[in-house]
mmCIF file of C-alpha atoms in Angstrom:
data_model
loop_
_atom_site.group_PDB
_atom_site.id
_atom_site.type_symbol
_atom_site.label_atom_id
_atom_site.label_comp_id
_atom_site.label_asym_id
_atom_site.label_seq_id
_atom_site.Cartn_x
_atom_site.Cartn_y
_atom_site.Cartn_z
ATOM 1 C CA MET A 1 0.000 0.000 0.000
ATOM 2 C CA ARG A 2 1.062 3.570 -0.459
ATOM 3 C CA GLN A 3 -0.348 6.936 0.483
ATOM 4 C CA PRO A 4 -0.460 9.616 -2.219
ATOM 5 C CA ALA A 5 1.419 12.877 -1.607
ATOM 6 C CA ALA A 6 -1.743 14.692 -0.534
ATOM 7 C CA GLU A 7 -2.638 13.440 2.937
ATOM 8 C CA THR A 8 -6.347 13.871 2.217
ATOM 9 C CA GLU A 9 -6.311 11.160 -0.470
ATOM 10 C CA GLN A 10 -7.010 7.504 0.292
ATOM 11 C CA TRP A 11 -4.337 4.860 0.669
ATOM 12 C CA GLU A 12 -3.864 2.843 -2.500
ATOM 13 C CA THR A 13 -3.203 -0.902 -2.756
ATOM 14 C CA LEU A 14 -0.378 -1.442 -5.220
ATOM 15 C CA LEU A 15 -0.409 -5.234 -5.165
ATOM 16 C CA ASP A 16 -2.478 -7.984 -3.575
ATOM 17 C CA CYS A 17 -0.232 -11.073 -3.472
ATOM 18 C CA ASN A 18 -3.130 -13.314 -2.460
ATOM 19 C CA GLN A 19 -4.977 -12.258 -5.583
ATOM 20 C CA ARG A 20 -1.858 -12.821 -7.744
ATOM 21 C CA ALA A 21 -1.441 -16.331 -6.261
ATOM 22 C CA GLU A 22 -5.081 -17.324 -6.676
ATOM 23 C CA GLY A 23 -5.513 -20.578 -8.599
ATOM 24 C CA ARG A 24 -1.792 -21.366 -8.613
ATOM 25 C CA GLU A 25 0.074 -24.108 -6.794
ATOM 26 C CA PHE A 26 2.966 -21.798 -5.955
ATOM 27 C CA TYR A 27 3.615 -18.079 -5.805
ATOM 28 C CA THR A 28 6.312 -15.889 -4.331
ATOM 29 C CA LEU A 29 7.071 -12.220 -4.764
ATOM 30 C CA GLY A 30 10.786 -11.731 -5.366
ATOM 31 C CA GLY A 31 10.906 -7.963 -5.383
ATOM 32 C CA LEU A 32 8.860 -4.838 -5.971
ATOM 33 C CA GLU A 33 10.066 -1.358 -6.821
ATOM 34 C CA VAL A 34 8.297 1.760 -8.067
ATOM 35 C CA SER A 35 10.031 3.819 -10.758
ATOM 36 C CA PRO A 36 11.753 7.061 -9.691
ATOM 37 C CA ASN A 37 8.919 9.118 -11.256
ATOM 38 C CA ASN A 38 6.295 7.026 -9.347
ATOM 39 C CA GLN A 39 4.457 6.090 -12.553
ATOM 40 C CA VAL A 40 5.333 2.398 -13.033
ATOM 41 C CA MET A 41 5.730 -0.483 -10.594
ATOM 42 C CA ALA A 42 8.034 -3.389 -11.446
ATOM 43 C CA LEU A 43 7.757 -6.694 -9.653
ATOM 44 C CA ALA A 44 9.448 -10.086 -9.857
ATOM 45 C CA GLU A 45 7.212 -13.128 -9.399
ATOM 46 C CA ASP A 46 8.006 -16.852 -9.263
ATOM 47 C CA PHE A 47 5.181 -19.242 -10.170
ATOM 48 C CA LEU A 48 7.326 -22.412 -10.450
ATOM 49 C CA SER A 49 9.204 -22.655 -7.120
ATOM 50 C CA ARG A 50 12.514 -22.704 -9.026
ATOM 51 C CA ARG A 51 13.567 -19.132 -8.282
ATOM 52 C CA GLN A 52 12.871 -18.304 -11.910
ATOM 53 C CA TYR A 53 11.226 -14.912 -11.735
ATOM 54 C CA ASP A 54 9.189 -13.113 -14.359
ATOM 55 C CA ILE A 55 9.341 -9.333 -14.128
ATOM 56 C CA ARG A 56 6.086 -7.514 -14.848
ATOM 57 C CA PHE A 57 5.157 -3.841 -14.980
ATOM 58 C CA LYS A 58 2.048 -2.029 -13.804
ATOM 59 C CA TYR A 59 1.132 1.525 -14.816
ATOM 60 C CA LEU A 60 -0.042 2.960 -11.517
ATOM 61 C CA GLN A 61 -2.228 5.840 -12.703
ATOM 62 C CA GLU A 62 -4.207 3.654 -15.112
ATOM 63 C CA GLN A 63 -4.048 0.576 -12.830
ATOM 64 C CA ARG A 64 -3.092 -1.369 -15.971
ATOM 65 C CA TRP A 65 -0.543 -4.163 -16.427
ATOM 66 C CA ALA A 66 1.923 -3.791 -19.299
ATOM 67 C CA GLU A 67 1.945 -6.486 -21.966
ATOM 68 C CA GLU A 68 5.659 -7.219 -21.814
ATOM 69 C CA VAL A 69 7.046 -9.805 -19.400
ATOM 70 C CA LEU A 70 10.764 -10.331 -18.754
ATOM 71 C CA GLU A 71 11.085 -14.102 -18.377
ATOM 72 C CA ASN A 72 13.664 -16.373 -16.728
ATOM 73 C CA THR A 73 15.239 -13.724 -14.527
ATOM 74 C CA SER A 74 16.903 -14.012 -11.126
ATOM 75 C CA GLY A 75 14.484 -11.432 -9.742
ATOM 76 C CA SER A 76 17.279 -8.866 -9.431
ATOM 77 C CA PHE A 77 16.466 -5.559 -11.151
ATOM 78 C CA GLU A 78 17.083 -1.822 -10.787
ATOM 79 C CA TRP A 79 15.331 1.162 -12.324
ATOM 80 C CA ALA A 80 17.352 3.605 -14.407
ATOM 81 C CA ASN A 81 17.012 7.176 -13.145
ATOM 82 C CA ASP A 82 15.121 8.177 -16.304
ATOM 83 C CA SER A 83 12.225 5.859 -15.261
ATOM 84 C CA ALA A 84 12.025 4.709 -18.891
ATOM 85 C CA SER A 85 14.168 1.605 -18.541
ATOM 86 C CA VAL A 86 15.104 -1.111 -16.098
ATOM 87 C CA TYR A 87 18.230 -3.265 -15.780
ATOM 88 C CA TYR A 88 17.685 -6.908 -14.888
ATOM 89 C CA VAL A 89 19.573 -10.199 -14.497
ATOM 90 C CA ARG A 90 18.713 -13.115 -16.740
ATOM 91 C CA LYS A 91 19.420 -16.737 -15.773
ATOM 92 C CA HIS A 92 21.186 -19.348 -17.900
ATOM 93 C CA ALA A 93 18.600 -21.643 -19.539
ATOM 94 C CA LYS A 94 20.304 -24.895 -18.435
ATOM 95 C CA THR A 95 22.251 -24.098 -15.253
ATOM 96 C CA LEU A 96 19.777 -21.473 -13.951
ATOM 97 C CA LEU A 97 22.764 -19.413 -12.773
ATOM 98 C CA PRO A 98 22.311 -15.623 -12.949
ATOM 99 C CA TYR A 99 24.832 -14.514 -15.587
ATOM 100 C CA GLN A 100 23.597 -11.718 -17.879
ATOM 101 C CA VAL A 101 22.526 -8.109 -17.312
ATOM 102 C CA TYR A 102 20.066 -6.631 -19.800
ATOM 103 C CA ARG A 103 18.499 -3.218 -20.247
ATOM 104 C CA HIS A 104 14.771 -3.135 -21.031
ATOM 105 C CA VAL A 105 12.915 -0.050 -22.237
ATOM 106 C CA ILE A 106 9.428 0.030 -20.716
ATOM 107 C CA GLY A 107 6.756 -0.536 -23.355
ATOM 108 C CA SER A 108 9.098 -2.282 -25.811
ATOM 109 C CA ASP A 109 9.403 -5.909 -26.904
ATOM 110 C CA PRO A 110 11.756 -7.830 -24.545
ATOM 111 C CA LEU A 111 13.377 -9.392 -27.636
ATOM 112 C CA LEU A 112 14.896 -5.948 -28.279
ATOM 113 C CA ASP A 113 16.553 -5.768 -24.846
ATOM 114 C CA VAL A 114 20.247 -4.883 -24.904
ATOM 115 C CA LEU A 115 22.832 -7.163 -23.307
ATOM 116 C CA VAL A 116 24.946 -4.925 -21.061
ATOM 117 C CA TYR A 117 27.132 -7.496 -19.302
ATOM 118 C CA GLU A 118 27.712 -11.260 -19.376
ATOM 119 C CA GLU A 119 29.610 -13.265 -16.754
ATOM 120 C CA THR A 120 31.471 -16.175 -18.363
ATOM 121 C CA ASP A 121 32.900 -17.641 -15.133
ATOM 122 C CA ASP A 122 30.194 -19.728 -13.443
ATOM 123 C CA THR A 123 31.895 -19.379 -10.049
ATOM 124 C CA PHE A 124 30.586 -15.796 -9.977
ATOM 125 C CA TYR A 125 26.894 -14.966 -9.665
ATOM 126 C CA VAL A 126 25.479 -11.765 -11.092
ATOM 127 C CA SER A 127 23.123 -9.422 -9.225
ATOM 128 C CA LEU A 128 22.391 -5.688 -9.265
ATOM 129 C CA GLU A 129 22.391 -2.911 -6.683
ATOM 130 C CA LYS A 130 22.263 0.870 -6.878
ATOM 131 C CA THR A 131 24.856 3.004 -5.146
ATOM 132 C CA THR A 132 23.792 5.298 -2.307
ATOM 133 C CA SER A 133 24.193 8.290 -4.632
ATOM 134 C CA GLU A 134 21.912 6.486 -7.128
ATOM 135 C CA ARG A 135 24.293 7.534 -9.925
ATOM 136 C CA TYR A 136 25.546 4.014 -10.620
ATOM 137 C CA ILE A 137 24.197 0.498 -10.758
ATOM 138 C CA LEU A 138 26.698 -2.073 -9.511
ATOM 139 C CA ILE A 139 27.078 -5.677 -10.592
ATOM 140 C CA PRO A 140 28.378 -7.402 -7.415
ATOM 141 C CA PRO A 141 29.359 -9.404 -5.316
ATOM 142 C CA GLN A 142 32.813 -10.838 -6.120
ATOM 143 C CA GLN A 143 33.465 -8.253 -8.793
ATOM 144 C CA TYR A 144 32.346 -4.711 -9.294
ATOM 145 C CA TYR A 145 31.288 -3.358 -12.630
ATOM 146 C CA HIS A 146 29.166 -0.267 -12.872
ATOM 147 C CA ILE A 147 26.592 1.030 -15.301
ATOM 148 C CA ARG A 148 26.704 4.784 -15.631
ATOM 149 C CA ASP A 149 23.060 5.674 -15.002
ATOM 150 C CA SER A 150 23.448 9.169 -16.489
ATOM 151 C CA ALA A 151 23.611 7.380 -19.847
ATOM 152 C CA ALA A 152 20.318 5.588 -19.280
ATOM 153 C CA GLY A 153 18.446 7.803 -21.728
ATOM 154 C CA ARG A 154 20.356 6.505 -24.735
ATOM 155 C CA ARG A 155 20.505 3.008 -26.206
ATOM 156 C CA GLN A 156 23.382 1.197 -24.584
ATOM 157 C CA ARG A 157 25.748 -1.032 -26.484
ATOM 158 C CA ARG A 158 26.717 -4.571 -25.526
ATOM 159 C CA ASN A 159 29.193 -4.629 -22.623
ATOM 160 C CA ASP A 160 28.599 -0.977 -21.767
ATOM 161 C CA ALA A 161 29.433 -1.822 -18.144
ATOM 162 C CA ALA A 162 32.836 -0.605 -16.955
ATOM 163 C CA ALA A 163 35.073 -2.499 -14.524
ATOM 164 C CA VAL A 164 35.603 -0.796 -11.175
ATOM 165 C CA CYS A 165 37.252 -3.679 -9.341
ATOM 166 C CA PRO A 166 38.071 -6.721 -11.509
ATOM 167 C CA ALA A 167 37.054 -10.191 -10.376
ATOM 168 C CA SER A 168 39.569 -12.369 -8.560
ATOM 169 C CA GLN A 169 39.517 -15.817 -7.008
ATOM 170 C CA GLY A 170 39.855 -16.120 -3.232
ATOM 171 C CA SER A 171 39.793 -13.291 -0.727
#
């Protein structure tokens, strides 16, 4: 639930997990985050009990779900500061290890998503987190690459992530 900026307005239910789970054998919510401009909600849902999350989008003003679904993700995602795109981690089809970071433009076909980073060493898992300044999105934990979020308004090229602290084995 959230309360609109004006205190006189009613609280609004953003998501009813019981309703989302209705008629299914399994349901878990992996994450939920509202875009920086408060217009779109992204959420990661697992319906299989395999930690394979689908990311869906809901337009909050219209109370309408977007058509696009980002499938086979780890559930890890971060909004770009422009509120027009989201970065997310896709899992390997066979190993189910999180290994690729993609950029999705809201309202576009997921087949057009841009691969930003791919981890080729399966001893490292890929996830996403925003820095405290919210200027960068990090790809941790054993290694640190960053995505310059100021560039989020333009189409990013493959491997547009820059190494901050290269990966290394051991501690």
